[in-house]
XYZ file of C-alpha atoms in Angstrom:
571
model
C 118.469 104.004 21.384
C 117.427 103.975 25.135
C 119.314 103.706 27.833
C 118.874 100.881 30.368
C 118.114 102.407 33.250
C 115.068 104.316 31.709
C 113.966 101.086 30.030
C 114.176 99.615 33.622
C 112.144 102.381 34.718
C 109.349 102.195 32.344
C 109.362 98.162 32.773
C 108.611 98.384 36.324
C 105.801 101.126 35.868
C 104.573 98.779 33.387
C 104.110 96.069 35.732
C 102.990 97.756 38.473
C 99.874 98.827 36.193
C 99.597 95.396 35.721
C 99.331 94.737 39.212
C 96.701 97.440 39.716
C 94.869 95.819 36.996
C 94.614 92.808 38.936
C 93.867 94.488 41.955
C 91.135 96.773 40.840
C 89.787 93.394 39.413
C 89.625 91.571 42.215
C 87.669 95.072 44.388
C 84.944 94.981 41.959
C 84.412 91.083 41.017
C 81.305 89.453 41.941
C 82.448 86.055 42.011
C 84.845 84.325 44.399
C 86.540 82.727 40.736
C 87.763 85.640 40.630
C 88.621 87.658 43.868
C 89.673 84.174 46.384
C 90.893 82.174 43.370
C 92.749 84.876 41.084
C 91.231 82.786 38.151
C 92.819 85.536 35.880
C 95.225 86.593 33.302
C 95.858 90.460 32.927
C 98.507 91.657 30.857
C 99.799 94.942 28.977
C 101.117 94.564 25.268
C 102.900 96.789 22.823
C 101.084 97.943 19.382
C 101.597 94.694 17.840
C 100.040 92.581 20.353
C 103.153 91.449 22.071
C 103.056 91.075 25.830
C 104.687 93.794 27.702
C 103.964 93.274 31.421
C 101.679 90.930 33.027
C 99.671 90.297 36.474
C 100.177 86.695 37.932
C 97.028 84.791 37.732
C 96.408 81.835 35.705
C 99.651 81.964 33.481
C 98.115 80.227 30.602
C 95.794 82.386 30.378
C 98.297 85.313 30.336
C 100.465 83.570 28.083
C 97.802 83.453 25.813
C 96.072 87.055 26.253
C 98.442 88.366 23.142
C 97.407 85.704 20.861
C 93.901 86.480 21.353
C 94.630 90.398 21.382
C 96.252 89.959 17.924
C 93.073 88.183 16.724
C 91.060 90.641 17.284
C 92.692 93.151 15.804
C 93.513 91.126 13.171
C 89.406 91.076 12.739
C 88.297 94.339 13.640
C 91.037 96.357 12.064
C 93.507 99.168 14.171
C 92.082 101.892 11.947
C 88.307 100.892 13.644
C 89.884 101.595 17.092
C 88.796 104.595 18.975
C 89.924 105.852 22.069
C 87.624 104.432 24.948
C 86.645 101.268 23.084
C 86.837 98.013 25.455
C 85.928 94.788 23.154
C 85.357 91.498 24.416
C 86.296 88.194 22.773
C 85.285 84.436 23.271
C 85.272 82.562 20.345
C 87.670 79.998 21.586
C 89.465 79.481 18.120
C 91.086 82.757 18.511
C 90.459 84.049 21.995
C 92.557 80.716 23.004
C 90.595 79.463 25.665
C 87.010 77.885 25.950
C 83.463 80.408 25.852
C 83.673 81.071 29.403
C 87.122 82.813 29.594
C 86.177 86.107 28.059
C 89.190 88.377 26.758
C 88.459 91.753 27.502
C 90.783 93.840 25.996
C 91.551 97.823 24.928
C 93.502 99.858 22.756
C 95.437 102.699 24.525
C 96.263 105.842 22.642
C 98.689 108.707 23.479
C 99.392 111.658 22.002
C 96.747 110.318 19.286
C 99.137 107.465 18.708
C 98.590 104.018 19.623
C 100.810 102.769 22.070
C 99.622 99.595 23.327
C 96.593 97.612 24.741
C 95.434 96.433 27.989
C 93.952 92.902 28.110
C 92.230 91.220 30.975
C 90.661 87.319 30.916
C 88.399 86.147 33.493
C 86.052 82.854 33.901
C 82.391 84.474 33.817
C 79.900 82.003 35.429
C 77.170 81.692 32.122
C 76.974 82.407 28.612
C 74.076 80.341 27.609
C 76.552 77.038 27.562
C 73.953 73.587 27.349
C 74.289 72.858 30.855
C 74.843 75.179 34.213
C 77.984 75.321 36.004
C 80.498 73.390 32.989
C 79.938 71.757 29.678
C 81.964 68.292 29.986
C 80.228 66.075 26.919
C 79.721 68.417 24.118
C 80.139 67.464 20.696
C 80.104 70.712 18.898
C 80.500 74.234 19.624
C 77.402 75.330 19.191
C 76.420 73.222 22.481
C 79.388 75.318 24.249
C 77.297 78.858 24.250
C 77.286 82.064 22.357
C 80.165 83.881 21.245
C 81.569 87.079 20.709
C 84.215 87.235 18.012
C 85.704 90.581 19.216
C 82.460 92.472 20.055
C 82.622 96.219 21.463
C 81.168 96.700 24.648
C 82.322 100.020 24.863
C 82.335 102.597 22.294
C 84.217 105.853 22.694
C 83.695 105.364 26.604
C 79.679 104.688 26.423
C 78.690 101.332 27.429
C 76.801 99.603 24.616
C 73.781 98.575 26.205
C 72.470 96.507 23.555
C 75.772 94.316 23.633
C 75.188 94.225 27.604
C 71.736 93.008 27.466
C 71.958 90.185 25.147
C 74.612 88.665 27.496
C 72.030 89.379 30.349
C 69.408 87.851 28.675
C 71.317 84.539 27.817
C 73.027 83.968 31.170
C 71.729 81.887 34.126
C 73.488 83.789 36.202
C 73.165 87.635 34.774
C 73.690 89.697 37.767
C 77.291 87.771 38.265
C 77.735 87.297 35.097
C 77.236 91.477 34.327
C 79.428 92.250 37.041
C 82.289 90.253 36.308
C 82.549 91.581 32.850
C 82.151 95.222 33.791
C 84.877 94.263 36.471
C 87.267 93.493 33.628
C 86.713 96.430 31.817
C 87.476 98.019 34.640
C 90.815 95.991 35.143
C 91.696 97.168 31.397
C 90.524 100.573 32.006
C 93.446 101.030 34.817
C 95.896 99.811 32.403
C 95.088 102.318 29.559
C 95.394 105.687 32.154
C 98.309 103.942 33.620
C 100.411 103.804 30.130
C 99.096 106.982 28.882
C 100.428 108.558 32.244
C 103.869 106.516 31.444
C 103.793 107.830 28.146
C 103.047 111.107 28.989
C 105.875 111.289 31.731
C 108.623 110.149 29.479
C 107.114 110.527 25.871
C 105.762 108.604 23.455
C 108.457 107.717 21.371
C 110.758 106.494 24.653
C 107.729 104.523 26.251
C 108.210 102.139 22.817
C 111.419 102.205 22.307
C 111.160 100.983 26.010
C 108.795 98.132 24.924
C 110.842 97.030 22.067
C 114.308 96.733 24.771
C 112.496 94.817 27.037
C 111.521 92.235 24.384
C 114.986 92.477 22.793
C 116.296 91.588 26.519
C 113.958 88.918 27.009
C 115.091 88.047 23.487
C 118.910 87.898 24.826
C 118.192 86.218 28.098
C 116.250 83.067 26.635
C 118.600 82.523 23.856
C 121.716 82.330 25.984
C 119.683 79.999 28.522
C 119.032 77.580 25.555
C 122.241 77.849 24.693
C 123.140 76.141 28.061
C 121.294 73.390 27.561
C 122.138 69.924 26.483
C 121.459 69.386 22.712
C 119.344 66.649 21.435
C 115.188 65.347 20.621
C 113.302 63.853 23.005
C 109.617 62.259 22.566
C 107.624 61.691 25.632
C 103.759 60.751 26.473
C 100.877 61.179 28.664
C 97.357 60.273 29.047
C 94.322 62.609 29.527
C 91.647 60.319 31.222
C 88.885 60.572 28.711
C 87.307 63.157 26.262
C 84.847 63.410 28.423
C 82.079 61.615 25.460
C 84.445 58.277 25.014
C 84.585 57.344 28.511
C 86.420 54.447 28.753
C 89.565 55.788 26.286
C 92.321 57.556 27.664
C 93.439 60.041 25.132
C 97.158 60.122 24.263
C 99.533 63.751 24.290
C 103.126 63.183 23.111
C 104.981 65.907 22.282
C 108.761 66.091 20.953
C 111.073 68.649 21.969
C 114.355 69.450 20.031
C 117.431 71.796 22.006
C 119.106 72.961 18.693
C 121.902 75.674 19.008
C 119.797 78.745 20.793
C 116.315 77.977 19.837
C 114.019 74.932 20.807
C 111.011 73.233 19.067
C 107.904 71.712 21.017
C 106.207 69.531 18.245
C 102.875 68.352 18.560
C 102.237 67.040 15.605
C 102.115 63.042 16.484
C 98.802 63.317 19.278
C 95.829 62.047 18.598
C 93.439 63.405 15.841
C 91.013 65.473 17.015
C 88.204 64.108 19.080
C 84.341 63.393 19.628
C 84.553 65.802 23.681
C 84.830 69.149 24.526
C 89.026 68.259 25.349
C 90.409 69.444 21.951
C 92.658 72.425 22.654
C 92.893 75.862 20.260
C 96.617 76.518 19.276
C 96.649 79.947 21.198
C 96.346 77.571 24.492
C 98.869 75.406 22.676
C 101.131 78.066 22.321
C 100.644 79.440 25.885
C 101.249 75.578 27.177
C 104.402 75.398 25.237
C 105.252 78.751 26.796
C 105.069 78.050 30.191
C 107.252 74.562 30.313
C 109.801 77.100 28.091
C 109.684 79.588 30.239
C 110.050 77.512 33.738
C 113.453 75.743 32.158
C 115.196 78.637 30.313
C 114.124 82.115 32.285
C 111.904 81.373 35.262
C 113.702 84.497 37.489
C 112.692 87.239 34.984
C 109.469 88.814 34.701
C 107.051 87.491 30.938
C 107.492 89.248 27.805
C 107.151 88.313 24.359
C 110.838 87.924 23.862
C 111.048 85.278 25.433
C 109.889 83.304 23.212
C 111.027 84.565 19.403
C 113.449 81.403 19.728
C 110.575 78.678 20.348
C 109.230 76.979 17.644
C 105.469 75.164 18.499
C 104.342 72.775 15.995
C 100.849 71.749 15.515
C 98.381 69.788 12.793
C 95.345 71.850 12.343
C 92.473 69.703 13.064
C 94.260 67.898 15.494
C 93.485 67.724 19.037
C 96.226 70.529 19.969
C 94.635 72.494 16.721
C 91.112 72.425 17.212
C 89.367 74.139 14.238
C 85.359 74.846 14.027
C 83.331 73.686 14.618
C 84.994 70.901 17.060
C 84.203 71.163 20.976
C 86.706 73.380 23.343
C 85.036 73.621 26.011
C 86.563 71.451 29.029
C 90.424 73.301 28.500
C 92.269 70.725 30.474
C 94.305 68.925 27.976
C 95.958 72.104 27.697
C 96.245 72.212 31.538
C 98.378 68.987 31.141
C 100.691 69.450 28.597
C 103.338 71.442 30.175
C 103.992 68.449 32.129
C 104.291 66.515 28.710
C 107.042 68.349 27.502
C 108.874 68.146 30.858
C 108.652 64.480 30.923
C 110.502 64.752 27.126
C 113.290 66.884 28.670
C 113.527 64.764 31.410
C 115.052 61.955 29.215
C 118.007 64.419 28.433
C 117.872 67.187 31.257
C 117.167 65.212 34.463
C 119.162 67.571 36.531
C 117.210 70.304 35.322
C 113.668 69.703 35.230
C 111.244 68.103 38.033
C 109.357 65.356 38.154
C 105.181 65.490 37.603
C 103.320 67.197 40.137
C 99.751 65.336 41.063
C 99.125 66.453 37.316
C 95.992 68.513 37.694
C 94.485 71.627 38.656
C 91.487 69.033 40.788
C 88.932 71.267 40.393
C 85.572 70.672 42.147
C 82.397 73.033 41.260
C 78.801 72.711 42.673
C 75.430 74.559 42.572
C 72.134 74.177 43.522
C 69.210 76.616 45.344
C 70.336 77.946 48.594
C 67.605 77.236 51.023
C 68.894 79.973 53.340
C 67.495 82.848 50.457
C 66.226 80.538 47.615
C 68.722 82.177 45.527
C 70.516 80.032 42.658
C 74.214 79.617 43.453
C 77.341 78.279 41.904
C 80.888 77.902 43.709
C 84.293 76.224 42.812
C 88.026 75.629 44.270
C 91.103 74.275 42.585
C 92.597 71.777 45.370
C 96.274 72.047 45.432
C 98.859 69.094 44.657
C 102.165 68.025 45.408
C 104.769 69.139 43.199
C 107.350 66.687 41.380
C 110.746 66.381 42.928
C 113.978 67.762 41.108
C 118.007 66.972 41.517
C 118.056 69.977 44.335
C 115.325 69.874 46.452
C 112.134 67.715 47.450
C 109.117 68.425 45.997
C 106.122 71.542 47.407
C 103.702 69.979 49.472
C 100.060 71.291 48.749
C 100.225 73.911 46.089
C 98.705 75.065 43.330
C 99.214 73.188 39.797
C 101.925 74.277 37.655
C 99.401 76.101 35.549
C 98.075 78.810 38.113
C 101.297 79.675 40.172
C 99.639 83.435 40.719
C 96.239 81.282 42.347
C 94.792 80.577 45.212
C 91.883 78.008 46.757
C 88.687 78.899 47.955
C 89.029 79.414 52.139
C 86.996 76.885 54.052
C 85.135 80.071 55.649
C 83.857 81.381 51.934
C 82.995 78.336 50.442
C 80.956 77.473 53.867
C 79.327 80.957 53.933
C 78.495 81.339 50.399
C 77.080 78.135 49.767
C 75.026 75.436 51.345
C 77.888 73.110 52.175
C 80.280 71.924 55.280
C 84.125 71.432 54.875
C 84.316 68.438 57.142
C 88.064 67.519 56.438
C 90.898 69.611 54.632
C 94.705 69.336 55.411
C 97.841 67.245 53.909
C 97.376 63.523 52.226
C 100.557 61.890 53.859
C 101.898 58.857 51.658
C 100.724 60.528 48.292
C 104.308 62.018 47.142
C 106.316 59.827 45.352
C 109.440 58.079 47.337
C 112.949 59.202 46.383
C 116.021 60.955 46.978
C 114.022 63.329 47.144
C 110.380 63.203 47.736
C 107.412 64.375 46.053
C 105.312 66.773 47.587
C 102.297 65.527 49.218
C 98.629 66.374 48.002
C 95.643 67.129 50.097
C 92.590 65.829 51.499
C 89.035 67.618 50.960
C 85.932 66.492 51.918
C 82.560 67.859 51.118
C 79.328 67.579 52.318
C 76.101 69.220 50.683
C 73.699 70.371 53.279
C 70.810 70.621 50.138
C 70.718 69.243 46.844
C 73.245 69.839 45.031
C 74.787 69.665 41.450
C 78.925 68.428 41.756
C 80.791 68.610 38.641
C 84.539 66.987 39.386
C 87.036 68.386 36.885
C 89.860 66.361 37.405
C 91.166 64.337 34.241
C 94.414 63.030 35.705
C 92.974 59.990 37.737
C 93.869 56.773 35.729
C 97.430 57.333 35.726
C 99.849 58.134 37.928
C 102.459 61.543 38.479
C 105.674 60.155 36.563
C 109.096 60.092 38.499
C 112.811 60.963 37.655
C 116.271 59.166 37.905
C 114.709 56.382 39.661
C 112.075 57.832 41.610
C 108.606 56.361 42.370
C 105.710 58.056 40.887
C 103.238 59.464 43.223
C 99.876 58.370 44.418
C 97.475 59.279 41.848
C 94.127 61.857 42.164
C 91.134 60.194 43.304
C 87.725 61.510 43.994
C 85.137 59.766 46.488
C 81.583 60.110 46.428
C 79.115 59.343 48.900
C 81.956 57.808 51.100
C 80.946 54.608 53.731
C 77.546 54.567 51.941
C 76.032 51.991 50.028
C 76.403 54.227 47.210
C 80.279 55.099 47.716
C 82.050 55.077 44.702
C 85.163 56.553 42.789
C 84.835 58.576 40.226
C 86.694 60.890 37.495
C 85.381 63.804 35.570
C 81.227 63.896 36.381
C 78.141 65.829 37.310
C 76.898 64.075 40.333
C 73.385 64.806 41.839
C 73.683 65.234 45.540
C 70.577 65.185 48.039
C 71.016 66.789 51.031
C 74.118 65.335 53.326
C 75.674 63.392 49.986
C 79.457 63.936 50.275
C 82.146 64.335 47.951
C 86.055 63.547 49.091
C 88.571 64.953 46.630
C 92.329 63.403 47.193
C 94.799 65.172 45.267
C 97.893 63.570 43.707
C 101.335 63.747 44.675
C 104.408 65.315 42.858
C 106.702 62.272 41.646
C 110.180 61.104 43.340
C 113.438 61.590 42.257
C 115.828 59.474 42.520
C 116.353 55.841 44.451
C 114.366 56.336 47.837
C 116.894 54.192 49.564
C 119.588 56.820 49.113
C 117.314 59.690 51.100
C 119.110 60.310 54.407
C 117.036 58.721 57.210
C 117.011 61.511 59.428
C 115.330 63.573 56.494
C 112.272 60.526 56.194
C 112.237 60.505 60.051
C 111.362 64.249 59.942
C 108.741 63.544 57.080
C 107.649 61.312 59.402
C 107.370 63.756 62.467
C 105.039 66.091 60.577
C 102.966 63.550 59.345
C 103.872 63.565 55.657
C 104.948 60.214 55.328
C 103.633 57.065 57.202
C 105.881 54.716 59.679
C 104.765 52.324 57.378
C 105.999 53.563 54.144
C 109.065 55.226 55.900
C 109.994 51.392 56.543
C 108.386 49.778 52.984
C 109.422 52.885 50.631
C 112.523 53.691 52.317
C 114.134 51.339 54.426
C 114.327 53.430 57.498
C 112.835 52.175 60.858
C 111.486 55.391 62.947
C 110.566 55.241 66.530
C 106.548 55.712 67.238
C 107.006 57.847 70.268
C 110.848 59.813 69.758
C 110.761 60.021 66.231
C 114.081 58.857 66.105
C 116.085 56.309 63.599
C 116.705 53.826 64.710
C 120.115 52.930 63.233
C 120.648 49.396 63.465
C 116.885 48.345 61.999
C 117.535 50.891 59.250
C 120.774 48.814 58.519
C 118.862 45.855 58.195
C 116.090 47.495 56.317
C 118.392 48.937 53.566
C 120.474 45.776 53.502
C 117.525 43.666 52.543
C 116.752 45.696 49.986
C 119.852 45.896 48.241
């Protein structure tokens, strides 16, 4: 037994090494992925795997850093651990994630016992992938790069130099690519003095008895919030835009969720069969998926652990595109980026109080490279545009934030994307009209525009923009994602996920979706569209169309008898 003070103790130690983690990261990273973005996942995990503490980053990729720690032990065997070994693992079947998210993890021994491991994932910039920047048509996994099925990089505290050099000799970018990697075994290194010091402050055999309370409390805490909820099965579906070889198909996810007594089942099992692109997801990113829609409904106000999830059930087909087996492609992750948002729009159907509406449905990510003219150096950049978030029952939706994926990321600033690479930010702020009418409104997306000042490679990863963000209780969904090349030229046109060729002063405009509405527009209270209105979030226009309320050009007033008539008519 330990008492709960102690265990609260320990906890909070535990995550502030995770925090350090993150921070010691982010000191030594080459890339601004990393550092600006927080393109992460750092966690701490008990001797079986299990997730202890975690840094906010990327949260699937956190909520999927155990899975992939248990794989490769599972492979390399605890009695093959040393002290001072740091292993690395990409092989996206297990590491639950595609060739470029390396899992670097450690075990961490005290008292010559293990105790735990420290895990850190990051997106290096090249492994020897088919093409330079992001794979988006590949067919197979060997097109997707070379992989390291729990390889140690470290042995007994020596780097192994032979390891090192074969990923410096199949990267495009080596330098970055070395110093990214060594800055997540730094990350992990932090973690394993920090819970030996823990361990060797209150003992061994408290600091897991500690670790087994905390998932016993998560445990507690999740059942009892599923025990809340309304009971019942739900089926809901989405569509990715393509697979990224099939152009023209949209590829369906539908997912079933069942609220039985204290435990809940996401089922998978009805989406489409695996297919020909790099979209098809590994379960550990299933799993993580499922995790995060779980988590954000039953125990969003306490920090991750395992626990809290011993009562979810996640169903898959192997084979299937939520079960990708080898040797089918992995590489473009998004599906998995999408899917929390799938299993929202199945609780909706029974939970609508309780759940939001879609956000703009994508992490809109745009990454380009080319030769820099100023040094003739190769370079490579990206930024995740933010969206609007759906609308719930209490409040309108965020305006401009990061997808529901990354809540611990940031964009790239203006400044360091300008700097770094040869490229002008010519536009960047809110896109007013794009959140979906309602009771409450969706949040807004944003506007970026790009222009390349050389020639330039632009991949657009962004596979929500043939559909639209799905509203709640009679809502309006918001205004899709939609990307712009080349705008007022004779060669302007829209486009979805590509790799565009850009000569010098070719532009890119990336318009991020809006979060859906909730509820009938022509309930809102007028003097809440009029202030929407005021800071430019909605349009006079749609204030009038969308939501029946006349607001004065100049005051920004309502004016109350046009409103009347407004709202009349449309009853």
């Amino acid at each position: 037994m330990i008492d709960s003070i102690t265990t609260e103790v320990i906890r909070h130690s535990m995550l502030s090494a995770a925090q350090e983690m993150a921070r010691n990261l982010c000191r030594t990273a080459y890339n601004t992925i990393v550092y600006e973005i927080h393109d992460y996942g750092i966690s701490l995990h008990d001797p079986d795997g299990n997730t202890i503490a975690e840094a906010p980053g990327i949260a699937i990729f956190s909520g999927a850093n155990d899975f992939g720690v248990q794989k490769g032990v599972e492979f390399i065997g605890v009695e093959n651990m040393s002290s001072g070994d740091v292993f690395m693992l990409n092989y996206p079947y297990w590491s639950a994630a595609h060739t470029l998210d390396v899992l670097v993890f450690c075990p961490i021994f005290a008292s010559d016992r293990l105790v735990g491991y420290a895990s850190c994932r990051v997106h290096l910039l090249d492994l020897k992938q088919k093409n330079a920047g992001y794979v988006l048509d590949s067919t197979d996994m060997s097109q997707e790069g070379i992989f390291f099925p729990a390889v140690r990089i470290y042995e007994r505290g020596r780097e192994r130099t032979d390891i090192i050099n074969i990923i410096r000799f199949n990267s495009r970018f080596p330098e970055r690519t070395i110093g990214d990697l060594q800055a997540q075994v730094s990350a992990v290194h932090t973690g394993d003095v920090r819970l030996i010091e823990i361990a060797e402050k209150y003992g061994v055999d408290t600091l897991l008895a500690a670790m087994e309370e905390i998932n016993n409390h998560g445990e507690r805490l999740s059942r009892a919030a599923v025990a809340r909820l309304p009971k019942g099965t739900w089926t809901a579906s989405d569509f990715v835009d393509t697979d990224g070889v099939n152009l023209d198909d949209l590829v369906k996810l539908t997912a079933t969720v069942t609220v039985e007594g204290d435990r809940m089942v996401i089922d998978w099992t009805a989406v489409d069969k695996g297919v020909d692109g790099p979209i098809n997801v590994p379960v550990g990113l299933t799993l993580a998926a499922s995790r995060l829609a779980f988590k954000a409904l039953t125990t969003p106000d306490s920090y991750i652990c395992a626990g809290n999830f011993r009562n979810l059930e996640v169903r898959t087909t192997p084979g299937s595109l939520m079960h990708a087996e080898p040797p089918m492609p992995t590489f473009t992750l998004w599906t998995g980026l999408l899917a929390p948002e799938v299993v929202t729009r199945a609780l909706a159907q029974g939970l609508p109080d309780l759940v939001p509406a879609c956000s703009g449905g994508d992490v809109c990510d745009v990454m380009a490279l080319g030769v820099n003219p100023r040094n003739g150096a190769a370079w490579l950049e990206a930024t995740n545009d933010a969206v609007g978030f759906g609308a719930h029952a209490g409040a309108d939706g965020e305006d401009g934030i990061m997808h529901v994926t990354e809540p611990g990321c940031r964009n790239n600033p203006i400044e360091v994307l300008e700097n770094k690479a040869p490229m002008m930010i010519d536009e960047y702020g809110y896109r007013p009209d794009s959140g979906g009418p309602g009771r409450n409104r969706g949040g807004v997306g944003v506007v970026r525009a790009y222009r390349f000042l050389a020639p330039t490679s632009a991949i657009v990863i962004n596979y929500k923009t043939r559909t639209s963000p799905w509203a709640i209780a009679g809502g309006r969904a918001g205004v899709k994602n939609t990307v712009i090349i080349n705008r007022g030229t004779g060669d302007e046109r829209e486009v979805g996920v590509s790799n565009t060729a850009f000569e010098a002063g070719g532009t890119l405009l990336n318009l991020t979706g809006g979060g859906g509405g909730w509820g009938d527009p022509f309930e809102r209270e007028p003097a809440r569209v009029a202030e929407d209105v005021r800071q430019g979030l909605v349009s006079h226009e749609s204030a009038s169309r969308d939501y029946g309320v006349a607001v004065d050009a100049v005051t920004f007033l309502v004016d109350e008898r046009a409103t009347a008539e407004l709202r009349a008519v449309a009853r």
